[in-house]
Amino acid sequence: MDDPVIRVRGLATRFGDHVVHEGLDLDVGRGEILGVIGGSGTGKSVLLRQIVGLLEPAEGEIEVLGQPVRDTSPEEFRDLRRRWGVMFQGGALFSSLSVRENVEAPMREQMDLPDDLRRKLAAIKVRMVGLPDDAMDKPPSALSGGMRKRAGFARAIALDPEIVFLDEPTAGLDPIGAAALDVLVRQLRDALGLTVFLVTHDLDTLHAICDRVAVLAERRVLATGTLDELRDLRHEWLQAYLGGPRGRAARGEP
């Protein structure tokens, strides 16, 4: 892959004697939606948090948009961090703030904007993710699960990022809400030119929106490719995951 926007080489992750990753390599291309899958304990969310600088790996190199995430100055990392957005599981919204104030939070932290302009920009982001205007001044507790996810997505794109990291975005949603969120992710990827790094276990999401899928197994990225390519890989967990009843249902097979 030429000039990947995310490049991971030789990543090792250890918690005491427990080894999660060893020699993990991964490239993510500009403009693609990459789904990251793996069994329980394979370190999918841990990998995401390492790429965005929230966890320190034991070894390895991580570059995002051509710049190192590790061993960089606080000023350089702050500038780099403005070029991505993150939506953690459940949206991870501030419960004491309204939806609008949650979306404004990254702007307050990273940008020196007049209050009126910041409020207007936050309102634009809220509308972009399909939330009604009357949701803007509500606290997260007053929203449905699907609306909270959308609010979290609005906050993730608050700074017009080049990359969005989504951690289990459809977890806990009913099938209709999950499908609607999948459509939103693809629409905003196309409209804003985003690259999307998506940790998921949702087979419907993989089929609906992911351009490629990376499989975490055996402490590394076992393989990357389209779902059709991965089905040819003879690996016990992957065959059970993609070839089981849910996998067949996701691709419309009996």
CSV table of C-alpha atoms in Angstrom, one decimal:
chain,number,residue,atom,x,y,z
A,1,MET,CA,0.0,0.0,0.0
A,2,ASP,CA,1.4,3.4,-1.0
A,3,ASP,CA,1.6,6.1,1.6
A,4,PRO,CA,-0.8,4.6,4.3
A,5,VAL,CA,-2.4,7.1,6.6
A,6,ILE,CA,-1.9,4.7,9.5
A,7,ARG,CA,1.2,2.6,9.7
A,8,VAL,CA,2.0,0.2,12.6
A,9,ARG,CA,5.2,-1.9,12.6
A,10,GLY,CA,6.5,-4.4,15.1
A,11,LEU,CA,3.9,-3.5,17.8
A,12,ALA,CA,4.2,-5.4,21.1
A,13,THR,CA,1.7,-5.0,23.9
A,14,ARG,CA,2.3,-6.6,27.3
A,15,PHE,CA,0.4,-6.2,30.6
A,16,GLY,CA,2.8,-7.9,33.1
A,17,ASP,CA,3.3,-11.4,31.9
A,18,HIS,CA,0.3,-11.3,29.6
A,19,VAL,CA,1.2,-10.7,26.0
A,20,VAL,CA,-1.6,-9.2,23.9
A,21,HIS,CA,0.3,-8.3,20.7
A,22,GLU,CA,3.7,-9.4,19.4
A,23,GLY,CA,5.1,-8.2,16.1
A,24,LEU,CA,1.9,-6.6,14.9
A,25,ASP,CA,1.9,-4.8,11.5
A,26,LEU,CA,-0.9,-2.9,10.0
A,27,ASP,CA,-1.5,-0.4,7.2
A,28,VAL,CA,-4.7,1.7,6.7
A,29,GLY,CA,-5.2,3.4,3.3
A,30,ARG,CA,-6.5,6.9,2.9
A,31,GLY,CA,-10.3,7.1,2.4
A,32,GLU,CA,-11.0,3.5,3.3
A,33,ILE,CA,-13.3,2.0,6.0
A,34,LEU,CA,-11.2,-0.7,7.7
A,35,GLY,CA,-13.0,-3.1,10.1
A,36,VAL,CA,-10.9,-4.6,12.8
A,37,ILE,CA,-12.2,-7.9,14.2
A,38,GLY,CA,-10.9,-10.7,16.5
A,39,GLY,CA,-11.9,-12.9,19.3
A,40,SER,CA,-12.2,-11.8,22.9
A,41,GLY,CA,-8.8,-10.7,24.4
A,42,THR,CA,-7.1,-10.1,21.0
A,43,GLY,CA,-6.6,-6.4,21.8
A,44,LYS,CA,-8.8,-4.7,19.3
A,45,SER,CA,-9.7,-1.7,21.5
A,46,VAL,CA,-6.2,-1.7,22.9
A,47,LEU,CA,-4.8,-1.3,19.4
A,48,LEU,CA,-7.1,1.6,18.8
A,49,ARG,CA,-6.1,3.3,22.0
A,50,GLN,CA,-2.4,2.8,21.2
A,51,ILE,CA,-2.8,4.4,17.7
A,52,VAL,CA,-4.4,7.5,19.2
A,53,GLY,CA,-1.8,7.7,21.9
A,54,LEU,CA,-3.8,6.8,25.0
A,55,LEU,CA,-1.8,3.6,25.7
A,56,GLU,CA,1.9,3.1,25.4
A,57,PRO,CA,3.0,-0.1,23.6
A,58,ALA,CA,6.0,-2.0,24.9
A,59,GLU,CA,7.7,-1.9,21.5
A,60,GLY,CA,7.0,-0.9,17.9
A,61,GLU,CA,6.4,2.1,15.7
A,62,ILE,CA,3.1,3.9,15.0
A,63,GLU,CA,2.7,6.6,12.4
A,64,VAL,CA,-0.5,8.5,11.7
A,65,LEU,CA,-0.6,10.8,8.7
A,66,GLY,CA,3.1,10.4,8.2
A,67,GLN,CA,4.0,11.5,11.8
A,68,PRO,CA,5.1,9.3,14.7
A,69,VAL,CA,2.7,9.0,17.6
A,70,ARG,CA,5.4,7.9,20.0
A,71,ASP,CA,8.5,9.8,20.9
A,72,THR,CA,7.1,13.1,19.7
A,73,SER,CA,6.9,16.5,21.5
A,74,PRO,CA,3.7,17.5,23.3
A,75,GLU,CA,3.2,20.3,20.8
A,76,GLU,CA,3.6,18.0,17.8
A,77,PHE,CA,1.2,15.4,19.3
A,78,ARG,CA,-1.4,18.1,20.1
A,79,ASP,CA,-1.3,19.2,16.4
A,80,LEU,CA,-1.5,15.6,15.2
A,81,ARG,CA,-4.4,14.8,17.5
A,82,ARG,CA,-6.5,17.6,16.0
A,83,ARG,CA,-6.4,15.6,12.7
A,84,TRP,CA,-8.4,12.6,14.1
A,85,GLY,CA,-11.6,12.1,16.0
A,86,VAL,CA,-12.6,9.2,18.3
A,87,MET,CA,-15.9,7.7,19.3
A,88,PHE,CA,-15.5,5.3,22.1
A,89,GLN,CA,-18.0,2.6,23.1
A,90,GLY,CA,-21.4,4.0,24.1
A,91,GLY,CA,-20.4,7.5,22.8
A,92,ALA,CA,-18.5,8.3,26.1
A,93,LEU,CA,-20.3,11.7,26.4
A,94,PHE,CA,-20.0,14.0,29.3
A,95,SER,CA,-23.2,13.3,31.3
A,96,SER,CA,-23.3,16.8,32.8
A,97,LEU,CA,-23.2,18.6,29.4
A,98,SER,CA,-25.8,19.0,26.7
A,99,VAL,CA,-25.3,17.4,23.3
A,100,ARG,CA,-24.2,20.8,21.9
A,101,GLU,CA,-21.8,21.3,24.7
A,102,ASN,CA,-20.3,17.9,24.2
A,103,VAL,CA,-19.7,18.6,20.6
A,104,GLU,CA,-18.2,22.0,21.5
A,105,ALA,CA,-15.8,20.4,24.0
A,106,PRO,CA,-13.0,19.5,21.5
A,107,MET,CA,-13.4,23.0,20.0
A,108,ARG,CA,-12.9,24.6,23.4
A,109,GLU,CA,-9.8,22.5,24.1
A,110,GLN,CA,-8.2,22.8,20.7
A,111,MET,CA,-9.4,26.0,19.1
A,112,ASP,CA,-9.7,29.6,20.0
A,113,LEU,CA,-13.1,30.5,18.6
A,114,PRO,CA,-15.7,33.1,19.6
A,115,ASP,CA,-18.6,31.5,21.6
A,116,ASP,CA,-21.2,32.3,18.9
A,117,LEU,CA,-19.1,30.7,16.1
A,118,ARG,CA,-18.4,27.6,18.2
A,119,ARG,CA,-22.1,27.1,19.0
A,120,LYS,CA,-23.0,27.5,15.3
A,121,LEU,CA,-20.3,25.0,14.3
A,122,ALA,CA,-21.5,22.5,16.9
A,123,ALA,CA,-25.0,22.8,15.6
A,124,ILE,CA,-23.8,22.0,12.1
A,125,LYS,CA,-22.1,18.8,13.3
A,126,VAL,CA,-25.2,17.8,15.2
A,127,ARG,CA,-27.3,18.2,12.1
A,128,MET,CA,-24.8,16.3,10.0
A,129,VAL,CA,-25.2,13.2,12.0
A,130,GLY,CA,-29.0,13.3,11.7
A,131,LEU,CA,-30.0,14.5,15.1
A,132,PRO,CA,-33.0,16.9,15.4
A,133,ASP,CA,-32.4,20.5,16.6
A,134,ASP,CA,-34.3,19.8,19.8
A,135,ALA,CA,-31.7,17.3,20.8
A,136,MET,CA,-28.9,19.9,21.0
A,137,ASP,CA,-29.8,21.2,24.5
A,138,LYS,CA,-30.7,17.8,26.0
A,139,PRO,CA,-28.3,15.8,28.2
A,140,PRO,CA,-27.2,12.4,27.0
A,141,SER,CA,-29.5,10.7,29.5
A,142,ALA,CA,-32.5,12.1,27.7
A,143,LEU,CA,-31.5,10.5,24.4
A,144,SER,CA,-32.0,7.0,23.0
A,145,GLY,CA,-29.0,4.7,22.6
A,146,GLY,CA,-28.9,5.4,18.8
A,147,MET,CA,-29.1,9.2,19.4
A,148,ARG,CA,-26.3,9.0,21.9
A,149,LYS,CA,-24.1,7.2,19.3
A,150,ARG,CA,-24.9,9.9,16.8
A,151,ALA,CA,-24.0,12.6,19.3
A,152,GLY,CA,-20.7,10.8,20.0
A,153,PHE,CA,-20.1,10.7,16.2
A,154,ALA,CA,-20.8,14.5,16.0
A,155,ARG,CA,-18.2,15.1,18.7
A,156,ALA,CA,-15.7,12.9,16.8
A,157,ILE,CA,-16.0,15.1,13.7
A,158,ALA,CA,-16.1,18.4,15.6
A,159,LEU,CA,-12.6,19.4,14.4
A,160,ASP,CA,-13.1,18.3,10.8
A,161,PRO,CA,-10.7,15.3,11.2
A,162,GLU,CA,-9.1,13.3,8.4
A,163,ILE,CA,-9.4,10.1,10.4
A,164,VAL,CA,-12.2,8.8,12.6
A,165,PHE,CA,-11.7,5.9,15.1
A,166,LEU,CA,-14.9,4.1,16.0
A,167,ASP,CA,-14.9,1.6,18.8
A,168,GLU,CA,-17.9,-0.8,18.6
A,169,PRO,CA,-20.2,1.9,17.2
A,170,THR,CA,-23.3,-0.4,16.8
A,171,ALA,CA,-22.9,-2.3,20.1
A,172,GLY,CA,-26.2,-2.2,22.0
A,173,LEU,CA,-28.3,-1.0,19.1
A,174,ASP,CA,-31.3,-2.8,17.6
A,175,PRO,CA,-30.9,-3.9,14.0
A,176,ILE,CA,-32.7,-0.9,12.6
A,177,GLY,CA,-30.6,1.6,14.6
A,178,ALA,CA,-27.4,-0.3,13.8
A,179,ALA,CA,-28.2,-0.3,10.1
A,180,ALA,CA,-29.0,3.4,10.1
A,181,LEU,CA,-25.7,4.2,11.9
A,182,ASP,CA,-23.8,2.1,9.2
A,183,VAL,CA,-25.4,4.2,6.5
A,184,LEU,CA,-24.4,7.4,8.3
A,185,VAL,CA,-20.8,6.3,8.6
A,186,ARG,CA,-20.5,5.5,4.9
A,187,GLN,CA,-22.3,8.8,3.9
A,188,LEU,CA,-20.0,10.9,6.0
A,189,ARG,CA,-16.9,9.0,4.8
A,190,ASP,CA,-17.9,9.8,1.3
A,191,ALA,CA,-19.0,13.4,2.0
A,192,LEU,CA,-16.0,14.4,4.2
A,193,GLY,CA,-13.3,12.2,2.7
A,194,LEU,CA,-12.7,10.4,6.0
A,195,THR,CA,-10.6,7.4,6.7
A,196,VAL,CA,-12.5,5.2,9.2
A,197,PHE,CA,-10.8,2.8,11.6
A,198,LEU,CA,-13.6,0.7,13.0
A,199,VAL,CA,-13.4,-1.9,15.7
A,200,THR,CA,-16.5,-4.1,15.6
A,201,HIS,CA,-17.9,-7.6,16.0
A,202,ASP,CA,-21.0,-6.7,14.0
A,203,LEU,CA,-21.1,-8.9,10.9
A,204,ASP,CA,-23.8,-6.8,9.3
A,205,THR,CA,-21.5,-3.7,9.6
A,206,LEU,CA,-18.6,-5.6,8.0
A,207,HIS,CA,-20.7,-6.6,5.0
A,208,ALA,CA,-22.5,-3.2,4.7
A,209,ILE,CA,-19.7,-0.6,4.9
A,210,CYS,CA,-16.1,-2.0,5.3
A,211,ASP,CA,-13.8,-1.9,2.4
A,212,ARG,CA,-11.3,-4.2,4.1
A,213,VAL,CA,-11.1,-6.2,7.3
A,214,ALA,CA,-8.1,-6.8,9.5
A,215,VAL,CA,-8.2,-10.0,11.6
A,216,LEU,CA,-6.4,-10.0,15.0
A,217,ALA,CA,-5.4,-13.4,16.1
A,218,GLU,CA,-2.3,-15.1,17.4
A,219,ARG,CA,-1.1,-11.8,18.9
A,220,ARG,CA,-0.9,-10.1,15.5
A,221,VAL,CA,-2.8,-9.1,12.4
A,222,LEU,CA,-3.3,-12.5,10.9
A,223,ALA,CA,-4.7,-11.2,7.6
A,224,THR,CA,-6.3,-8.2,5.9
A,225,GLY,CA,-8.6,-8.2,2.9
A,226,THR,CA,-12.2,-8.2,1.8
A,227,LEU,CA,-14.6,-10.6,3.4
A,228,ASP,CA,-14.6,-12.8,0.4
A,229,GLU,CA,-10.8,-13.0,0.6
A,230,LEU,CA,-10.8,-13.8,4.3
A,231,ARG,CA,-13.3,-16.6,3.9
A,232,ASP,CA,-10.6,-18.5,2.0
A,233,LEU,CA,-8.3,-18.3,5.0
A,234,ARG,CA,-8.1,-21.6,6.9
A,235,HIS,CA,-8.2,-20.4,10.5
A,236,GLU,CA,-10.4,-22.0,13.1
A,237,TRP,CA,-11.8,-18.8,14.7
A,238,LEU,CA,-12.2,-17.0,11.4
A,239,GLN,CA,-14.1,-19.9,9.8
A,240,ALA,CA,-16.4,-20.1,12.8
A,241,TYR,CA,-17.0,-16.4,12.8
A,242,LEU,CA,-17.6,-15.9,9.1
A,243,GLY,CA,-19.0,-19.3,8.3
A,244,GLY,CA,-21.4,-19.7,11.3
A,245,PRO,CA,-25.2,-19.0,11.2
A,246,ARG,CA,-24.8,-15.3,11.8
A,247,GLY,CA,-22.1,-15.0,9.2
A,248,ARG,CA,-24.3,-16.8,6.6
A,249,ALA,CA,-27.3,-14.6,7.5
A,250,ALA,CA,-25.3,-11.4,7.2
A,251,ARG,CA,-24.4,-12.3,3.6
A,252,GLY,CA,-28.0,-13.5,2.8
A,253,GLU,CA,-27.4,-17.2,2.8
A,254,PRO,CA,-29.6,-19.8,4.6
